[in-house]
Structure formats: C-alpha cells, structure tokens
Short mmCIF file of C-alpha atoms in Angstrom, two decimals:
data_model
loop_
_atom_site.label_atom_id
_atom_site.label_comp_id
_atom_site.label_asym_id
_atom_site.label_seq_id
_atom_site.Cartn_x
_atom_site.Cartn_y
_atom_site.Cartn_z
CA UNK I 1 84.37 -165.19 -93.88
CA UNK I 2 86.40 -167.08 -96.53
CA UNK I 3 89.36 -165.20 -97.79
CA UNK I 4 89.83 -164.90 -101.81
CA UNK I 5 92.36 -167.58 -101.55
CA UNK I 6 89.92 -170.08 -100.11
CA UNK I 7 87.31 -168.82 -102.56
CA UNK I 8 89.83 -168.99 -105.47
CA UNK I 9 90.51 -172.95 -104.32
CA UNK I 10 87.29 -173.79 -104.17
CA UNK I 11 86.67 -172.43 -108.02
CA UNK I 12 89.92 -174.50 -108.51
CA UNK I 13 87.10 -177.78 -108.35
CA UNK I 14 84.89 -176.71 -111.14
CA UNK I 15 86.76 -178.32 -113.46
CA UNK I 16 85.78 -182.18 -114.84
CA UNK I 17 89.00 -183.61 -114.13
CA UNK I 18 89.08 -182.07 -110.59
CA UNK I 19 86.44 -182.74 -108.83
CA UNK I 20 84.55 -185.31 -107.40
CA UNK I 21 81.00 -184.22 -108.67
CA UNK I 22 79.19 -187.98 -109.74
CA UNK I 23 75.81 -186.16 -110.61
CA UNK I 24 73.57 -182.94 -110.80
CA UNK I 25 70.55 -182.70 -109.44
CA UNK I 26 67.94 -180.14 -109.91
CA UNK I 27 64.36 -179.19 -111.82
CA UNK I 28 62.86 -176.99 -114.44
CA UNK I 29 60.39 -174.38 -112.85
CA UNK I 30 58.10 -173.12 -115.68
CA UNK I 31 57.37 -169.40 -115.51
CA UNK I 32 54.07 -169.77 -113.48
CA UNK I 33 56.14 -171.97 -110.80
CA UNK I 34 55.49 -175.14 -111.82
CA UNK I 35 58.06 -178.05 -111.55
CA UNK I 36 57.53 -179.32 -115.40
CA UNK I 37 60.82 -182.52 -114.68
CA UNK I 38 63.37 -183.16 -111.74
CA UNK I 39 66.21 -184.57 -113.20
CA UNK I 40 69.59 -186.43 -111.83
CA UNK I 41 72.08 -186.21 -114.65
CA UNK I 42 75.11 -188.62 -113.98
CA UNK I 43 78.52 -186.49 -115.33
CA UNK I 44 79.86 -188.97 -116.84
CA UNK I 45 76.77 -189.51 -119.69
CA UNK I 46 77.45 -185.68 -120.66
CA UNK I 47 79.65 -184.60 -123.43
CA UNK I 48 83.13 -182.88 -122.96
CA UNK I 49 81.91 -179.25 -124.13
CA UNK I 50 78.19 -180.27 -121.85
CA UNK I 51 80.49 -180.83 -118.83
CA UNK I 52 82.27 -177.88 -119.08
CA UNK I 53 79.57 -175.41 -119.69
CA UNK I 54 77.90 -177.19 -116.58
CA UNK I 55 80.95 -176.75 -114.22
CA UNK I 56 80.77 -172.73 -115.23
CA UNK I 57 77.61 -172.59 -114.24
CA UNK I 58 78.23 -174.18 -110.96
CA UNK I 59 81.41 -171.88 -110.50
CA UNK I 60 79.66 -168.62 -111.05
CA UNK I 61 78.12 -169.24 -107.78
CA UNK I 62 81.47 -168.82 -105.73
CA UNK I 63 82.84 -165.83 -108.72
CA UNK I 64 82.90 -162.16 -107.61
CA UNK I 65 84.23 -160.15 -104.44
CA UNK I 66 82.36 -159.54 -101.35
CA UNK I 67 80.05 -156.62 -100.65
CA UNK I 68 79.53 -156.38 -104.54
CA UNK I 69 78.35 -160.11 -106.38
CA UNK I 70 79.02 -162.33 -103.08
CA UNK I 71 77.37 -161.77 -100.04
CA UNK I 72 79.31 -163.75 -96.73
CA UNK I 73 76.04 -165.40 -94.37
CA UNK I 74 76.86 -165.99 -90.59
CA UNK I 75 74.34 -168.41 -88.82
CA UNK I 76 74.15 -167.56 -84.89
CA UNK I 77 74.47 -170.51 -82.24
CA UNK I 78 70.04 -170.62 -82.14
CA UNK I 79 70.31 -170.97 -86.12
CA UNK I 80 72.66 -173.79 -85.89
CA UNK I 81 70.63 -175.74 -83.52
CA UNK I 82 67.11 -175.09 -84.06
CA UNK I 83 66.76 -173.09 -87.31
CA UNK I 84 64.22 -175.02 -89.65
CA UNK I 85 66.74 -173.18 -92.56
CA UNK I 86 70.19 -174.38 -91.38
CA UNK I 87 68.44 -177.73 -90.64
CA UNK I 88 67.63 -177.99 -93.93
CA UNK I 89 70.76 -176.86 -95.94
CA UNK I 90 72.49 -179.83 -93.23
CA UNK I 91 69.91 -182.49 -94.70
CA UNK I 92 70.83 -181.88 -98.22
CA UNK I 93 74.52 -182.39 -97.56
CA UNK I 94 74.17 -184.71 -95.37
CA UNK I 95 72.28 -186.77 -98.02
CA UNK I 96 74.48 -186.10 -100.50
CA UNK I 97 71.59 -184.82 -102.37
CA UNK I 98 69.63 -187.97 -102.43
CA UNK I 99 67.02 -187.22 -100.05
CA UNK I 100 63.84 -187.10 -102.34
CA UNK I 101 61.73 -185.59 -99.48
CA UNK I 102 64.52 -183.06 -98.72
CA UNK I 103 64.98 -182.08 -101.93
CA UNK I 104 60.83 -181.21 -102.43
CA UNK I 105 61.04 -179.32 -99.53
CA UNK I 106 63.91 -177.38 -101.03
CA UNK I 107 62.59 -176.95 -104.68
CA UNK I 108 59.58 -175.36 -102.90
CA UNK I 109 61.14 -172.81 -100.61
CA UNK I 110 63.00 -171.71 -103.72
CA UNK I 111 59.80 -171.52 -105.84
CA UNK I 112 58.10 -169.16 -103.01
CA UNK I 113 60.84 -166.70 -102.47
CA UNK I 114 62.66 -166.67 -106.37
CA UNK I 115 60.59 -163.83 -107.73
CA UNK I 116 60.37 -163.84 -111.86
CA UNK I 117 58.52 -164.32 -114.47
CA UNK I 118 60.98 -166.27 -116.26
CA UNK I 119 61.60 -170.14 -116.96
CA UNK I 120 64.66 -171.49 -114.88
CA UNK I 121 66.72 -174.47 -113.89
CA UNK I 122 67.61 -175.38 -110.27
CA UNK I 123 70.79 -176.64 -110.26
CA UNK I 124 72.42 -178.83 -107.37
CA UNK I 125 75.84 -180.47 -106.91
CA UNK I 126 77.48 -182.10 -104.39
CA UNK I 127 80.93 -182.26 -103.99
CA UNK I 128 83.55 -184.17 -101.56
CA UNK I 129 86.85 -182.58 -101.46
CA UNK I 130 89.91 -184.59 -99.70
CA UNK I 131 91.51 -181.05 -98.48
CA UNK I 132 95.15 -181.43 -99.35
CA UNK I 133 97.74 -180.00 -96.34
CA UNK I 134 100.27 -177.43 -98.78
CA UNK I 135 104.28 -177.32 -97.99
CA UNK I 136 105.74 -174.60 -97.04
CA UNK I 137 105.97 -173.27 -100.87
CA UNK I 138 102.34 -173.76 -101.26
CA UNK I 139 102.72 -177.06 -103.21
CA UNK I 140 100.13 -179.89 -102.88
CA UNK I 141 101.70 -182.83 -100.98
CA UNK I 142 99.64 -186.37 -100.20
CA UNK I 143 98.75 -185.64 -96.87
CA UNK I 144 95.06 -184.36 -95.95
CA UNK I 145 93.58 -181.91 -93.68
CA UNK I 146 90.21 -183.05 -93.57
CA UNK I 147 87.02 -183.91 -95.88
CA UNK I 148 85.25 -180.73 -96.99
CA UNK I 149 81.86 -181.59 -97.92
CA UNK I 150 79.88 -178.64 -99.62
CA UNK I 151 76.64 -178.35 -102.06
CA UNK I 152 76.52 -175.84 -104.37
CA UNK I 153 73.55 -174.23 -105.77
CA UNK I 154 73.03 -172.26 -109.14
CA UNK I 155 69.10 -170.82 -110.27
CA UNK I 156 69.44 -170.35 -114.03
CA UNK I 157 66.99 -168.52 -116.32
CA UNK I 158 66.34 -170.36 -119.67
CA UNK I 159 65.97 -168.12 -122.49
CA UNK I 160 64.17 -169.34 -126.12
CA UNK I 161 66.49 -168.42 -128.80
CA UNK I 162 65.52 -167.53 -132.13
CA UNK I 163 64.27 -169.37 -135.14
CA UNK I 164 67.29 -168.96 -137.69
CA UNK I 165 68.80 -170.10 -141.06
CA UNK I 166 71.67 -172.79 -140.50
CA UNK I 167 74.17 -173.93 -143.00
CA UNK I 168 74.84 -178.06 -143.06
CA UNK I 169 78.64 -178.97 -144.58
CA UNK I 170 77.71 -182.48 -144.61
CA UNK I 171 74.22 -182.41 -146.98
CA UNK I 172 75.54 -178.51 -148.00
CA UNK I 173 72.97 -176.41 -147.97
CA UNK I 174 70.59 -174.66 -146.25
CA UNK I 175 68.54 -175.64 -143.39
CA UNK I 176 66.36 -174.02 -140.65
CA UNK I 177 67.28 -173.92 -137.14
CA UNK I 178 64.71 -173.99 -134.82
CA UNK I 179 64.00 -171.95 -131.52
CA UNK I 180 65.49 -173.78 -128.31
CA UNK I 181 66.09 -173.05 -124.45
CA UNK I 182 69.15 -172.04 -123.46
CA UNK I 183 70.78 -172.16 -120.41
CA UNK I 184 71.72 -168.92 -118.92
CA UNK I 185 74.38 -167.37 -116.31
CA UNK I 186 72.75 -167.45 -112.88
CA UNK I 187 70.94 -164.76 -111.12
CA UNK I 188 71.34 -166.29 -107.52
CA UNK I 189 73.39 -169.11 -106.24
CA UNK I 190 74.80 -170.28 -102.83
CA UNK I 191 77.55 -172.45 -101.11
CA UNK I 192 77.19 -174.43 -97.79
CA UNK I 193 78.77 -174.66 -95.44
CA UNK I 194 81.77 -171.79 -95.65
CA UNK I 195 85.54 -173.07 -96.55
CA UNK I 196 87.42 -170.95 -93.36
CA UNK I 197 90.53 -171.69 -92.59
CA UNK I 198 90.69 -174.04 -95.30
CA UNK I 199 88.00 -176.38 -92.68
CA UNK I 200 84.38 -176.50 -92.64
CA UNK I 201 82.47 -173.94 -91.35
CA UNK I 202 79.07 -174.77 -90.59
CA UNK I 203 78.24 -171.64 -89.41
CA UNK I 204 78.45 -169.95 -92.68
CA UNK I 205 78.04 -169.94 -96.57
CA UNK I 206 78.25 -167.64 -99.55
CA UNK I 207 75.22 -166.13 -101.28
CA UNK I 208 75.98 -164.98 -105.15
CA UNK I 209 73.86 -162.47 -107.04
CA UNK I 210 74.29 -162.37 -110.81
CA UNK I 211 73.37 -158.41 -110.57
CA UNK I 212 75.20 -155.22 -108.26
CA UNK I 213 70.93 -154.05 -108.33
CA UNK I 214 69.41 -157.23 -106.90
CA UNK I 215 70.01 -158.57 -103.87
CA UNK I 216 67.05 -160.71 -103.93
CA UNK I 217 66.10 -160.36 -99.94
CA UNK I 218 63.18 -162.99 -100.29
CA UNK I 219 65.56 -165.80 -100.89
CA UNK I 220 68.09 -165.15 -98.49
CA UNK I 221 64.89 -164.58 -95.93
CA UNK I 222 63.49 -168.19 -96.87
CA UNK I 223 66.97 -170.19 -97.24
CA UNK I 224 69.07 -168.56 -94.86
CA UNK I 225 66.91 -166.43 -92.55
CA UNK I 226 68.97 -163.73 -93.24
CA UNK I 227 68.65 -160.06 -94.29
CA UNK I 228 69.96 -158.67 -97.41
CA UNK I 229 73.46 -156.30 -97.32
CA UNK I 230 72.58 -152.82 -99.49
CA UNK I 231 73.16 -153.33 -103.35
CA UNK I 232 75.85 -151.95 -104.84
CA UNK I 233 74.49 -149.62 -106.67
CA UNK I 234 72.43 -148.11 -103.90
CA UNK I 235 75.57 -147.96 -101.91
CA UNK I 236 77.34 -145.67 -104.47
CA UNK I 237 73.90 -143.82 -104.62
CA UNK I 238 74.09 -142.90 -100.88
CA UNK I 239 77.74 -142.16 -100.66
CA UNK I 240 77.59 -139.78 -103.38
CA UNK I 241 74.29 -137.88 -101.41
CA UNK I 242 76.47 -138.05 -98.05
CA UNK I 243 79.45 -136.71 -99.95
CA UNK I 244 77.52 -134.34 -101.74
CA UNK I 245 76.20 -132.56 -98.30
CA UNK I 246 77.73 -129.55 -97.65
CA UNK I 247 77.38 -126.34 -95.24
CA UNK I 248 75.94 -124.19 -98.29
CA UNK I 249 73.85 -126.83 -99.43
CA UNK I 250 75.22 -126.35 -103.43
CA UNK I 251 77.30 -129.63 -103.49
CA UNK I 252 80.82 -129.87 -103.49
CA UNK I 253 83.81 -128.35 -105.61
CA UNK I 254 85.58 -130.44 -108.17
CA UNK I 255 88.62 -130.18 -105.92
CA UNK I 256 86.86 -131.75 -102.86
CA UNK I 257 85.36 -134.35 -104.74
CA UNK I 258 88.89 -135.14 -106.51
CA UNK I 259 90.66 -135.35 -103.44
CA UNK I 260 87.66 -138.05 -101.64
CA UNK I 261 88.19 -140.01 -104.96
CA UNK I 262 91.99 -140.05 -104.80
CA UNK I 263 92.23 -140.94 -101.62
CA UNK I 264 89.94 -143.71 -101.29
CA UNK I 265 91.72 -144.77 -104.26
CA UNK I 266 94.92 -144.98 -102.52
CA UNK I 267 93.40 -146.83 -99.86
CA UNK I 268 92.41 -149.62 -102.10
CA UNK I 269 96.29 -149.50 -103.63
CA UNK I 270 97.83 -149.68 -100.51
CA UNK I 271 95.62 -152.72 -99.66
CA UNK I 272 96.36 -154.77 -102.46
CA UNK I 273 100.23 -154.29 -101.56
CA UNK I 274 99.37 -155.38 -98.36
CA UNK I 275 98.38 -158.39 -99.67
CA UNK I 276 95.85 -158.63 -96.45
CA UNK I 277 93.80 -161.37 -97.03
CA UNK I 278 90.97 -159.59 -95.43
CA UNK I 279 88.78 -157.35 -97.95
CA UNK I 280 89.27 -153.60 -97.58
CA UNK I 281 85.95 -152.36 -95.93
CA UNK I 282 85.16 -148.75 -95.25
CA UNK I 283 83.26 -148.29 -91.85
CA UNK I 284 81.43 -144.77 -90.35
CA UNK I 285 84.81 -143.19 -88.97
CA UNK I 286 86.77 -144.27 -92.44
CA UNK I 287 84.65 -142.11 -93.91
CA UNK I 288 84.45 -139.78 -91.64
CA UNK I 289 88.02 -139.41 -91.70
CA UNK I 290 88.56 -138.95 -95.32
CA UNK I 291 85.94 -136.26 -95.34
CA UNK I 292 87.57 -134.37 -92.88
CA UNK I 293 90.96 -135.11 -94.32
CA UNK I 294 89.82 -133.82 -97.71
CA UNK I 295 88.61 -130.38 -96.44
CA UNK I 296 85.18 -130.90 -94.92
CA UNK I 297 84.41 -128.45 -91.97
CA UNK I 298 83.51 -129.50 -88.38
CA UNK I 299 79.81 -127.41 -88.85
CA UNK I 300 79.38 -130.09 -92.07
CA UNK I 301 80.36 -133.41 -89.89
CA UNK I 302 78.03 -132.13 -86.74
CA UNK I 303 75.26 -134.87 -87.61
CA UNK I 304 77.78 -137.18 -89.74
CA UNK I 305 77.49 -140.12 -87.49
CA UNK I 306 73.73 -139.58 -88.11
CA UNK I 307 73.30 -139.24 -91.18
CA UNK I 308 75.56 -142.28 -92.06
CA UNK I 309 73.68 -144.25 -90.23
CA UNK I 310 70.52 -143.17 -91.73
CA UNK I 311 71.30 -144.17 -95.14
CA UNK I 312 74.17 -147.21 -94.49
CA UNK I 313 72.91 -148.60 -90.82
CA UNK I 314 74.60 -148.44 -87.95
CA UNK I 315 77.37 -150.62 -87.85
CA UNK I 316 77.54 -151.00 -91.85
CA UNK I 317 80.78 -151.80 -93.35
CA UNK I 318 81.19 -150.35 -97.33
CA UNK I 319 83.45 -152.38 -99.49
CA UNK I 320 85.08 -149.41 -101.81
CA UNK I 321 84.82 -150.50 -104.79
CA UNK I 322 80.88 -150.03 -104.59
CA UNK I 323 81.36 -146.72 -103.88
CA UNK I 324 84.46 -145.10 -106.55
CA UNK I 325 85.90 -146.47 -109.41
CA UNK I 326 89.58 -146.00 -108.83
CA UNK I 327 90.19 -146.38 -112.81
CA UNK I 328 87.28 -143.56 -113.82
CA UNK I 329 87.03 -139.74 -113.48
CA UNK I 330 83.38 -138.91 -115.14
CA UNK I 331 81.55 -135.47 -114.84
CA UNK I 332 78.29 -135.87 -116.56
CA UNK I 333 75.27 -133.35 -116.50
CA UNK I 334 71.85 -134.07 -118.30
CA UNK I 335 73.36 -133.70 -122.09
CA UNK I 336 77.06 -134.78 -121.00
CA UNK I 337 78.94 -137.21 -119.80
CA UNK I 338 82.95 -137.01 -119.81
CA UNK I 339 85.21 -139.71 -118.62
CA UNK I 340 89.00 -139.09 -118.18
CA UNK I 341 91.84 -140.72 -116.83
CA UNK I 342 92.06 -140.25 -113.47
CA UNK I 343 95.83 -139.96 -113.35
CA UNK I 344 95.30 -136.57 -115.62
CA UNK I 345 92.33 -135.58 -113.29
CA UNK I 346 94.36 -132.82 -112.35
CA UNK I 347 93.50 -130.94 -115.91
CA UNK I 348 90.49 -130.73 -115.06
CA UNK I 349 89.09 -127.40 -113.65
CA UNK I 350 85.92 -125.62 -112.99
CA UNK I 351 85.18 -121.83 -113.67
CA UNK I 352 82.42 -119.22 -114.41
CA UNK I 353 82.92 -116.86 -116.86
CA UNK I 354 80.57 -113.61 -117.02
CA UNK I 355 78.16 -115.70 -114.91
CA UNK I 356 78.41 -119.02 -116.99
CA UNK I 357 79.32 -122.42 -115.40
CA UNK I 358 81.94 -123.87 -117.44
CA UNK I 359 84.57 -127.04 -117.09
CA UNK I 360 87.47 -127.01 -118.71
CA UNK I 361 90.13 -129.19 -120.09
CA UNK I 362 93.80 -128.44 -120.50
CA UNK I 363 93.80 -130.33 -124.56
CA UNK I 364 97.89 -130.68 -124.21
CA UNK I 365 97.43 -133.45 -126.82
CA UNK I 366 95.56 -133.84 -130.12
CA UNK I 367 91.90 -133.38 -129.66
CA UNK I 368 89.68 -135.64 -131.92
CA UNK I 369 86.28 -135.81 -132.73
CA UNK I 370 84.70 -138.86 -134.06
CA UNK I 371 88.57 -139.52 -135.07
CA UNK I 372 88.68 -136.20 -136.68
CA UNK I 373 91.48 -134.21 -135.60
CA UNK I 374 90.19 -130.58 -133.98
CA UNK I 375 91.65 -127.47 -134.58
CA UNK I 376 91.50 -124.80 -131.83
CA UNK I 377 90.39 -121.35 -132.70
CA UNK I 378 92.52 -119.07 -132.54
CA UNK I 379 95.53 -121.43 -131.96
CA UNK I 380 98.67 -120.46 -133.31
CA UNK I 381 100.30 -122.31 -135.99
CA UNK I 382 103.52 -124.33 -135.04
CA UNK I 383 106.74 -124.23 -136.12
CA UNK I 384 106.83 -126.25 -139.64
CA UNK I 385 103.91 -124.60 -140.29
CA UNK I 386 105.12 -120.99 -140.12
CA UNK I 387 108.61 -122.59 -141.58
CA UNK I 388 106.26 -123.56 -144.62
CA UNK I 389 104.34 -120.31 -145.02
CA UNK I 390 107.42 -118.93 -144.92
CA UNK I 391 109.54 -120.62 -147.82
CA UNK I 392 106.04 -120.34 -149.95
CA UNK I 393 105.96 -116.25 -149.33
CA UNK I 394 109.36 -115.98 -150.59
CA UNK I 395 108.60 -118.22 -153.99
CA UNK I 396 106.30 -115.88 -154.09
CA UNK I 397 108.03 -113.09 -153.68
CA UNK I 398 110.94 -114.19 -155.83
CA UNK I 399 108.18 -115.01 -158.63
CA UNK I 400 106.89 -111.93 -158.95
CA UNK I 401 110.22 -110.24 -159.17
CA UNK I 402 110.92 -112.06 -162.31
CA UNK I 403 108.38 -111.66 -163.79
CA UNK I 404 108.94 -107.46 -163.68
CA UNK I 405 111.92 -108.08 -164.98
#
C-alpha cells in the first residue's frame, strides 16, 4: 500500500510545469453509452487556465485517505500472470496509451460496468516520472532511482449549465449566454501500477471514489477483478448498531458512548504524533478492546467476535475516521439535532425527571438564539445589575422625600 507521502509525491506531478504528461487521451460516452468522439488532446495546444483545470481533474484521482475516498487494490501472483484485467491495465502502459485496439477494449469495459444515466468524459494520461533519489534532508539531488511509469484514469460527468444573461465590457452591454457542458469532479478514477517504496509496484493500484456512499463494485469487478471495501457511510452505520448492543437491549448511556468516542479519538491523536506512515486501522479485537475498556460487560461481548464479523467480515480492518468524528459531539432525535464541542462534552448529561427523558446542558456562557441573547428563567440578576436597581431605588427614595418636604 502506498504511504501518504508517496501519494502526496505523486499529486506533486499534476502540475504543468512538473510533469511529463505530452497528451490526454480519452472519449465522451453519451448518457445511453454511446462513444459520441475519442479524442487525443496534445497539452501543449491547451490554454494556461485549460491545463490547469485538466491536471485537477487528473489529481483528484490519487486525493483522499484510504478506507474513506481511496481504496488500495492488491493483484495475487494468478492475476499478475494470467488475469485478462491486469493484462490489460499492462497494455495501456505499456503503450503509452497509443494502442488504438487497447484502448477500445478499455472504453468498453468501462461503458459495461460505469452505471449512470449521465453524460461523461473518460479521461487518460500517461505519465513518465524520472524518480529522483532525496538526501538525507529530503532534498531532491540529480541522481535517479528508477523510471516510474503510471496511467492515470479520471470518469467525469458533464453537466449542461444554464442559459443566462452575460455582460460584454468590450461592445458593453448585454448579451445572452448560452447553455454548455461542463466538466465535472470525478466520480471514479484509478492509478496503475502502485508507487511503494517510492518503486513500481505492479502488483497494485489505487481506486478513487468521488462519494463515502458509492463504492461502485461493478467497476472494480470489470477493471480490477476485485471486490469492493464497505462504504463509509455503511461502516459508521454498523459500528454505531454494534456499539449500540447492549445486555438490556435499550442502547447505551451517554457516558458509555462518550467514553468509545473519546477514546477512539485519542487513538487517532496519538497516531498522528507517531507520525507512522501506516494508516491507523481498527481491526475486531481494537474494538473489542475499547468496548470492554469503556465499561461493556463480558455477558454483552459473549457473541462479539460474531457479530463483528457479521456486519464488517471477518478479517475487516475499519479506518476510524469512517466510524467517529473526533471534532463532533451530536445527539439528534427525530425533531433535534445538537452538535457541541467535544472538548466540553463533559456538560453534557442525561436525566428523567417525573418520568420525562431530558438532556441537559450546563449554559456557563451566553446562550443565543438566532443571535438573540437568552435569558434564563428564573436566573438571578448579576452584580451591576442589582448595583443598578439599587442606586435607582434610592433616587427614588430620596425623590419622594423631597417632595414631602
């Protein structure tokens, strides 16, 4: 698996002056998956501003963390040497992308498995990067490692903007702009091979997903012949079930759940000190172990290992940061939803009061509503105030005296 320094080099490229991209290659797949044009774009016909929005696009595809937008692919020994889909991704770098028959064959895999009912652009680059060796204070010098040799892949909706009114400075006035495609962010995207070790790692590559729903398992299936890792947002889904599990069956108290949250929080801290190149991945017996450490009774982790492996699979590995959000504290019910700092998560408390479910917020601080400042009833005036009703008491006191006189 490449580290985030590797990844963070390689992102490093997609930038005009610093890489040695010549062309892009790709086509425009209409909505009912038909190849309207192919296109190979040299660079350097493009505009400044067209280059740059290109080389974003290509980036994205290598942008995010693992286990969340990027998912790491490992190709066994049979893959490598007889998989029709590692044959093929091998042909396209190999030909530096100017395989015609290759590329067919790769435009149509892509059409079968990209599920949408949307325009988009396939978008190919190849890109041959003299690896320079670093000194020992991490400075480029002119010796080189090897030649990486990678193709990177981005699948781009196009969108039709709206018809609009325009304003021309040089005839000044009005004019109407018309509707256009536009190029969007990509929903899927790949590299190949994997950048290990700063070396070339045939054996692997990095698939990209624009969204933590999708992991669009068709694609990975066709190009890859790979299985899809659990989205995101089904991962924090079943962690909060598994969590939620207890002995009485009527969830957990706010005390139990604060104390899984801060933990695994601290986890994630102490990792990023660490500075451990290696993402921070949660497997069955981390969890396990913060559970238990956080109050959980040995009648509630009986079937643990079971039940973990029912909703994760058995050997699954849960990056953290899918599952808690180290800089949120949220209680929400079907007409509420209250975030709070997590560092003043401690003011938070739970009670019932003559049978009532309440939660309750120490308000140390000015409470405001819409910006409105909130009075409390019942709360008692401070200090300047009573100081003020005071002084205006006696005025009125020493009024009315006069006036009898």
């Amino acid at each position: 698996m490449m580290t985030d320094k590797e990844l963070a080099e390689i992102k490093k490229r997609f930038r005009p002056d610093r890489n040695n991209i010549t062309s892009v290659t790709g086509c425009f797949v209409t909505s009912s998956k038909e190849i309207l044009s192919r296109f190979k774009i040299p660079v350097s016909t493009l505009l400044d501003e067209q280059k740059e929005w290109l080389m974003k696009l290509l980036k994205k595809s290598v942008t995010g963390s693992y286990g969340r937008n990027l998912q790491n692919i490992d190709f066994s020994n049979e893959q490598v040497e007889n998989g029709e889909e590692h044959k093929l991704l091998m042909q396209l770098r190999e030909s530096s992308l100017e395989d015609e028959e290759v590329l067919t064959k790769f435009y149509e895999k892509i059409i079968s498995s990209f599920i949408t009912d949307e325009s988009y652009l396939i978008l190919l680059a190849y890109d041959p990067y003299d690896v320079p060796s670093f000194s020992k204070n991490d400075e480029d010098t002119d010796d080189s490692t090897e030649m990486f040799r990678y193709i990177v892949c981005s699948i781009c909706p196009i969108k039709m903007t709206r018809s609009s009114l325009g304003f021309s400075t040089i005839k000044n006035t009005f004019s109407n702009i018309g509707a256009e495609s536009s190029v969007c962010q990509p929903k899927v995207g790949f590299m190949f091979p994997g950048f290990e070790d700063r070396k070339t790692n045939i054996y692997s590559a990095v698939f990209y997903t624009g969204s933590t729903k999708e992991t669009y398992p068709e694609v990975l299936e066709t190009i890859f012949g790979a299985t899809a890792q659990m989205a995101p947002e089904e991962q924090k889904e079943t962690f909060c079930n598994l969590v939620a599990e207890s002995s009485t069956g009527e969830g957990r108290s706010l005390e139990f759940v604060q104390s899984v949250q801060n933990m695994i929080s601290d986890m994630m801290t102490e990792h990023k000190e660490s500075k451990d190149p290696e993402p921070l991945l949660l497997d069955k017996n981390d969890v396990k172990r913060v559970l238990r450490t956080c109050g959980a009774d040995e009648q509630e982790m009986e079937n643990f290992d079971e039940r973990f492996e029912s909703g994760f699979g058995e050997s699954a590995e849960i990056p953290p940061q899918n599952i808690i959000n180290p800089k949120q504290f949220e209680l929400k019910n079907s007409y509420l939803s209250l975030k709070v700092d997590p560092q003043y998560s401690f003011m938070v408390e739970t009670k019932v009061v003559d049978g009532t479910k309440y939660v309750m917020i120490r308000a140390d601080e000015g409470v405001q509503l819409n910006g409105i400042s909130i009075h409390f009833d019942g709360e008692e005036p401070s200090i300047l105030s009573r100081l003020s009703e005071g002084i205006e008491d006696t005025a009125a006191t020493t009024a009315t005296s006069d006036n009898n006189e």
